[in-house]
Short mmCIF file of C-alpha atoms and ligand atoms in Angstrom, two decimals:
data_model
loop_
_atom_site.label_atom_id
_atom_site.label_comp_id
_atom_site.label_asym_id
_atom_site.label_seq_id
_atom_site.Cartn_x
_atom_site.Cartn_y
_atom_site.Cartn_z
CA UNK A 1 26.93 -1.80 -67.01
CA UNK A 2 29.41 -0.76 -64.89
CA UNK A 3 30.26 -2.45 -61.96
CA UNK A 4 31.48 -0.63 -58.47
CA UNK A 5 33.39 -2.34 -56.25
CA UNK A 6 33.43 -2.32 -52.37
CA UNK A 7 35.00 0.36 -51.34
CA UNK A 8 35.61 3.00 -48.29
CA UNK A 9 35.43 6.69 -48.60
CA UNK A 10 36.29 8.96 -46.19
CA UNK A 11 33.89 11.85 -45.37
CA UNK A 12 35.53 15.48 -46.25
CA UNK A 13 34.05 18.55 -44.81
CA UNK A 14 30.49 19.70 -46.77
CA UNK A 15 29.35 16.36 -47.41
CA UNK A 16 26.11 14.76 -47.09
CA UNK A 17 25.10 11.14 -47.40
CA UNK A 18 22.72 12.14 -50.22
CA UNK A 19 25.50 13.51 -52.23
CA UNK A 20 28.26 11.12 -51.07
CA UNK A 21 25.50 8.09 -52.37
CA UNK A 22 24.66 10.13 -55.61
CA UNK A 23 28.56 10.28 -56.31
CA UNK A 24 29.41 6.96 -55.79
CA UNK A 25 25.40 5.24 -57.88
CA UNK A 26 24.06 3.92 -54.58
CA UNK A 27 21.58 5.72 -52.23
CA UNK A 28 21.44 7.12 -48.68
CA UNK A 29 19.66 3.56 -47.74
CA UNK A 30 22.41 1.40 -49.50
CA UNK A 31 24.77 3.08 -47.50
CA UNK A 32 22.88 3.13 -43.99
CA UNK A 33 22.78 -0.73 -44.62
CA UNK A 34 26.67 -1.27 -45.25
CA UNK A 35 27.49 1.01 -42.36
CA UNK A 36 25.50 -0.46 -39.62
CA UNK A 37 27.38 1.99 -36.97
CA UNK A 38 25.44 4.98 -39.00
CA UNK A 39 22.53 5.68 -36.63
CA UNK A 40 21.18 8.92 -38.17
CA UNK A 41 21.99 9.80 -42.02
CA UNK A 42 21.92 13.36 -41.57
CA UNK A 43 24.28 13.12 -39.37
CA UNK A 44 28.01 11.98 -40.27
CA UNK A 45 31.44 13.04 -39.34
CA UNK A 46 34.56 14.74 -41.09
CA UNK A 47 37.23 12.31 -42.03
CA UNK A 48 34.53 9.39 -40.77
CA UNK A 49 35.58 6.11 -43.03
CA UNK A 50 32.18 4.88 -44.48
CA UNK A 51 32.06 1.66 -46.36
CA UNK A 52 30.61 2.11 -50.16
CA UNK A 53 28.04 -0.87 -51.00
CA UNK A 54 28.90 -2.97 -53.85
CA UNK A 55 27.69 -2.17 -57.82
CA UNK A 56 24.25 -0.61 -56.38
CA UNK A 57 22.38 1.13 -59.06
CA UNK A 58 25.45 0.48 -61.54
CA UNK A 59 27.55 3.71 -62.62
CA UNK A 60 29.60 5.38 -59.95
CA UNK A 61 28.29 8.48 -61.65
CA UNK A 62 28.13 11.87 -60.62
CA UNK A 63 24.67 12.51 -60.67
CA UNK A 64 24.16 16.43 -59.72
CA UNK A 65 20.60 17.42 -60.00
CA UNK A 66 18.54 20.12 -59.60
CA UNK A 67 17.98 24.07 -58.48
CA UNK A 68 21.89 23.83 -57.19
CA UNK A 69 21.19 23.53 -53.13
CA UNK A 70 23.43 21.05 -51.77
CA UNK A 71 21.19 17.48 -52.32
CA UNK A 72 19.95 16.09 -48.84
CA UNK A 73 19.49 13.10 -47.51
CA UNK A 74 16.34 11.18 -48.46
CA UNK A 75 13.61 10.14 -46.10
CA UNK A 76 13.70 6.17 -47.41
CA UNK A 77 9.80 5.58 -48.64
CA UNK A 78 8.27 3.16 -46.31
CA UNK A 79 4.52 3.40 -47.70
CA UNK A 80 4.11 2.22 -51.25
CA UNK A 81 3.44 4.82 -53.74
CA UNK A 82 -0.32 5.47 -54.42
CA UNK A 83 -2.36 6.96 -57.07
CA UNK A 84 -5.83 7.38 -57.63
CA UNK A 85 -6.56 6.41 -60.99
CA UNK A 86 -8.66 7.48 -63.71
CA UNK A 87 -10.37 4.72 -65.49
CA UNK A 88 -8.31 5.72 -68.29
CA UNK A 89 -5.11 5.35 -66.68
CA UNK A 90 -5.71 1.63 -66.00
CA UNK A 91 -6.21 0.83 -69.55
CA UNK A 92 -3.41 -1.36 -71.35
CA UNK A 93 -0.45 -0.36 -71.45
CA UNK A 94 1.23 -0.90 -74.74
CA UNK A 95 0.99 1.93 -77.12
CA UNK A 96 2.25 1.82 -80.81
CA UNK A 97 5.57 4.04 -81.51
CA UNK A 98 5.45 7.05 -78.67
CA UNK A 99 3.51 8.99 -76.24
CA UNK A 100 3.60 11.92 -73.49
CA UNK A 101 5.18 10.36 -70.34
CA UNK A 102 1.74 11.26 -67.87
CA UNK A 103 -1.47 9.67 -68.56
CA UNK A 104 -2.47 13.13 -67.51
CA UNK A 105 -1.70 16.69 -68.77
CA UNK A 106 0.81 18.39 -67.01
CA UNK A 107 0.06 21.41 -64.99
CA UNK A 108 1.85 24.08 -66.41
CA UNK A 109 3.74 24.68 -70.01
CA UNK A 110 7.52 23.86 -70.38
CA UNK A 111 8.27 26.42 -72.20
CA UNK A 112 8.19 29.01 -69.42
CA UNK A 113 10.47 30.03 -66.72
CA UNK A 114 11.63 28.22 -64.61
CA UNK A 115 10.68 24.81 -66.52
CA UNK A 116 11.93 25.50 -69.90
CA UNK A 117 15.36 24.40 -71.20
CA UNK A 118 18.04 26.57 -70.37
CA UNK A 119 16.49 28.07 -67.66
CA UNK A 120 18.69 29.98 -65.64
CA UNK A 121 19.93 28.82 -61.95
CA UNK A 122 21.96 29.64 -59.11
CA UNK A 123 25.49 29.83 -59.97
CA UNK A 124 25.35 30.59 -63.29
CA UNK A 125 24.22 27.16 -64.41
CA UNK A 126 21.38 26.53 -66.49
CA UNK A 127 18.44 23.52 -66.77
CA UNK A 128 19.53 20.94 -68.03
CA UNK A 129 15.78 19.66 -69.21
CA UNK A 130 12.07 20.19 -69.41
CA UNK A 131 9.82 20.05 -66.26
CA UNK A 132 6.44 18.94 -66.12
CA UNK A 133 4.43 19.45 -63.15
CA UNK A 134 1.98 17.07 -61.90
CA UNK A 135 1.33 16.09 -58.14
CA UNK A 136 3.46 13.49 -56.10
CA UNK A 137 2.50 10.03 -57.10
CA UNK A 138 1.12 11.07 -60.93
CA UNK A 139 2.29 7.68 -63.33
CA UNK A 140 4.87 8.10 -65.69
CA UNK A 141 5.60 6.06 -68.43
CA UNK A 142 8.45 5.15 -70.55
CA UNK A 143 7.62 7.47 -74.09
CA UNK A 144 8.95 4.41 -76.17
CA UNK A 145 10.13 1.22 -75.94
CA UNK A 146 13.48 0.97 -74.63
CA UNK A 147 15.43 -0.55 -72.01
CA UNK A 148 16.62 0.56 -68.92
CA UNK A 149 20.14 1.54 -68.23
CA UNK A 150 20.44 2.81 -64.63
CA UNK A 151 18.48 3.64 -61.96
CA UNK A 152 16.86 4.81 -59.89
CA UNK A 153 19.68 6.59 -58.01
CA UNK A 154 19.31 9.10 -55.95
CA UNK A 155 19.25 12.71 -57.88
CA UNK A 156 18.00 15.51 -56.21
CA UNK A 157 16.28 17.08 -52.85
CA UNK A 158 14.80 13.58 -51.57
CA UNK A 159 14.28 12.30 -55.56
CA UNK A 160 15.45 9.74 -57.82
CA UNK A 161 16.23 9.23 -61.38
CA UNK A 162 15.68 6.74 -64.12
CA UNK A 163 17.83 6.02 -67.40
CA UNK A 164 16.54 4.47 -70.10
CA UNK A 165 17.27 4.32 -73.71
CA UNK A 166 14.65 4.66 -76.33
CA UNK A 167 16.30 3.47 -79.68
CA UNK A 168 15.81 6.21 -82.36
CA UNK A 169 14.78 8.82 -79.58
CA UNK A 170 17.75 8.72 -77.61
CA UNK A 171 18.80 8.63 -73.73
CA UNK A 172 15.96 9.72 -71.63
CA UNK A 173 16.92 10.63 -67.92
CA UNK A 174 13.45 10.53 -65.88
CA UNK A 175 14.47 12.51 -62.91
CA UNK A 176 12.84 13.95 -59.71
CA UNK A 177 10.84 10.72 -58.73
CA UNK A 178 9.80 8.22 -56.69
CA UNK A 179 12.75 5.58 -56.06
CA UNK A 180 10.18 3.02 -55.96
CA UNK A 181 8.87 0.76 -58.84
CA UNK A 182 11.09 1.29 -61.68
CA UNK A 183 11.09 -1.91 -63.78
CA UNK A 184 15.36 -2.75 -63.11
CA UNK A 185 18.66 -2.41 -65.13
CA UNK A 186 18.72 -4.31 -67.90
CA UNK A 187 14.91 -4.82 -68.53
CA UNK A 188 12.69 -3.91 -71.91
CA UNK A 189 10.09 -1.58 -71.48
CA UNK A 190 7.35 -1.06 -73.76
CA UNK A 191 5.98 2.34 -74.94
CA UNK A 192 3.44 3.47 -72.39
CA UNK A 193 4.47 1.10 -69.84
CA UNK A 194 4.58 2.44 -66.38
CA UNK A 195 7.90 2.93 -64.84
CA UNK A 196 7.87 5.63 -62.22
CA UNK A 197 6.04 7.99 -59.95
CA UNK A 198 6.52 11.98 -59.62
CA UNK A 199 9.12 12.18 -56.81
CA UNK A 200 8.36 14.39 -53.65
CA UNK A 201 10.97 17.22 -53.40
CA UNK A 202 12.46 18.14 -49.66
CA UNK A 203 12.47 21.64 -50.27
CA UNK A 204 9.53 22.11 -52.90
CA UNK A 205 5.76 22.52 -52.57
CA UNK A 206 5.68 21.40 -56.37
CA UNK A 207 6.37 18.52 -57.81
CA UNK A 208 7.63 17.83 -61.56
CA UNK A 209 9.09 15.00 -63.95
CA UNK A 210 12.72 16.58 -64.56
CA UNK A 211 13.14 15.26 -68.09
CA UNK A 212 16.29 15.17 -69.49
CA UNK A 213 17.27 14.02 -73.15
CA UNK A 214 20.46 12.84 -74.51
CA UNK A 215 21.82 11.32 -77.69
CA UNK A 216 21.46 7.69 -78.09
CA UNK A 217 25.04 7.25 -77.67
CA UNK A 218 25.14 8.19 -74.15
CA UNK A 219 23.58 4.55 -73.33
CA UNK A 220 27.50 3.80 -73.85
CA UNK A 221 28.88 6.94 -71.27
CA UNK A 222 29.31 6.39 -67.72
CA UNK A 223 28.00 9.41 -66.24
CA UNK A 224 25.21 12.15 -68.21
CA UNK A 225 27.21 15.02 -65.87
CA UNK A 226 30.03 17.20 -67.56
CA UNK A 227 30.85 20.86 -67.20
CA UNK A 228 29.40 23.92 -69.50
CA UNK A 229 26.62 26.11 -68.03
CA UNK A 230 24.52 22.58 -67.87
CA UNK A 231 26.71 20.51 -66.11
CA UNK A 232 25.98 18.03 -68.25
CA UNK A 233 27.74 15.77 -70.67
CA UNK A 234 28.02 17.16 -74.46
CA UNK A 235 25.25 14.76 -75.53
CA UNK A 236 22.57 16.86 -74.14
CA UNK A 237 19.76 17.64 -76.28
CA UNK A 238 16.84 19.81 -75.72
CA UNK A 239 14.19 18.37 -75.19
CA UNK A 240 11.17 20.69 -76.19
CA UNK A 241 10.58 19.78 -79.83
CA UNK A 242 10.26 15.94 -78.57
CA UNK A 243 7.92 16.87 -75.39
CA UNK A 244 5.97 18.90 -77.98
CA UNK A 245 5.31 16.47 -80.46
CA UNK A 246 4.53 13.79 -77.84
CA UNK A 247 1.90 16.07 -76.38
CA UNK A 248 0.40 16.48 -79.61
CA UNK A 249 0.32 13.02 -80.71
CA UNK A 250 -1.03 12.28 -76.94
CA UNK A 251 -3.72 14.67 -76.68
CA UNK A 252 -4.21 16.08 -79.37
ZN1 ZN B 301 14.11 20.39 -63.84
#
């Protein structure tokens, strides 16, 4: 892991704490909490000197996200994340080799606009990964085992994302949920082990896993952004053919 040291960074004009914290691997919270003099997060000054929190969430990547909008400032989650479960969802939670990461079916295809790979968005860039709607609060879990490499930091329109690499799969970024639960850097996680909750978006009345694949190299790159119509780093993958075959193997 990387490592960020305490630092300062000046606010420049267009900033928000969401992005400042997504550029710098903390979040909006870390930050309130090193600058005690920061009474309201949405609002902050030009050329304001803000103290960075130590290592955080690891990475001091540049974490853009979503639809393009400028990322906002996240409402920190005060009520623990809640789910009403199936009796099927509680069962164990070790699977053998690989699975769909919801319990449940998602509510639309990924193969459609605009959830499919290469979607088009605003300004010419396109999506980066496969979404899969289910309501706030629907369980993920990991599709493999694999260990986590960073995360959650804060990603997108009030959400979070997860890294974790799945040895023979590759880098799997779980994005657009819940900061809460995830299991911490560093940790195994088994295949079918829950790790995360569907994220509420600011701006959206839908809710989605953003799923994101990457080589398995990319466990060793500091950041997954890069340039090209993704703005991603050249490791990207797409992810349909693996979604697919998890659905299948899932339910059939
Ligand atoms: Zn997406």
């Amino acid at each position: 892991m990387n490592t960020v040291a305490p630092s300062s960074y000046t606010v420049k004009s267009g900033d928000t704490l969401g992005a400042i914290a997504a550029r710098n691997g903390t979040s909006v919270s870390e930050i309130m909490k090193a600058n005690p003099q920061l009474k309201n997060p949405n609002s902050i000054g030009v050329g304001q000197q803000l103290k960075m929190p130590g290592s955080g969430s690891g990475g001091g990547a540049t974490q853009g996200g979503g639809s393009g909008g400028a990322p906002q400032a996240p409402t920190p989650q005060q009520r623990p994340p809640s789910l009403e479960n199936k009796p099927e969802e509680q069962s164990g939670n070790a699977v053998q080799g690989e699975i769909f990461p919801f319990w449940v079916k998602p509510t639309a295809d990924w193969k459609t606009r605009p959830r499919y790979f290469g979607s088009p968005r605003s300004n010419g860039r396109k999506h980066g990964g496969v979404d899969l709607y289910a309501p706030v609060g629907t369980k993920i879990r990991a599709i493999a085992d694999g260990r986590i490499l960073r995360g959650p930091y804060y990603f997108y329109d009030g959400t979070y994302a997860l890294e974790v690499v799945h040895p023979g799969i590759g880098v799997v970024r779980y994005g657009e949920i819940k900061a809460k639960l995830a299991p911490g850097v560093g940790k195994d996680v088994k295949a079918g082990q829950h790790i995360a909750f569907v994220g509420d978006l600011t701006s959206l009345s839908i809710s989605m896993l953003h799923f994101e694949l990457y080589k398995e190299s990319a466990k060793n790159d500091s950041t997954l952004s890069g340039g090209g119509p993704f703005r991603r780093n050249a490791k990207l993958i797409d992810p349909t053919p693996l979604i697919d075959r998890l659905f299948k193997k899932t339910f059939g």
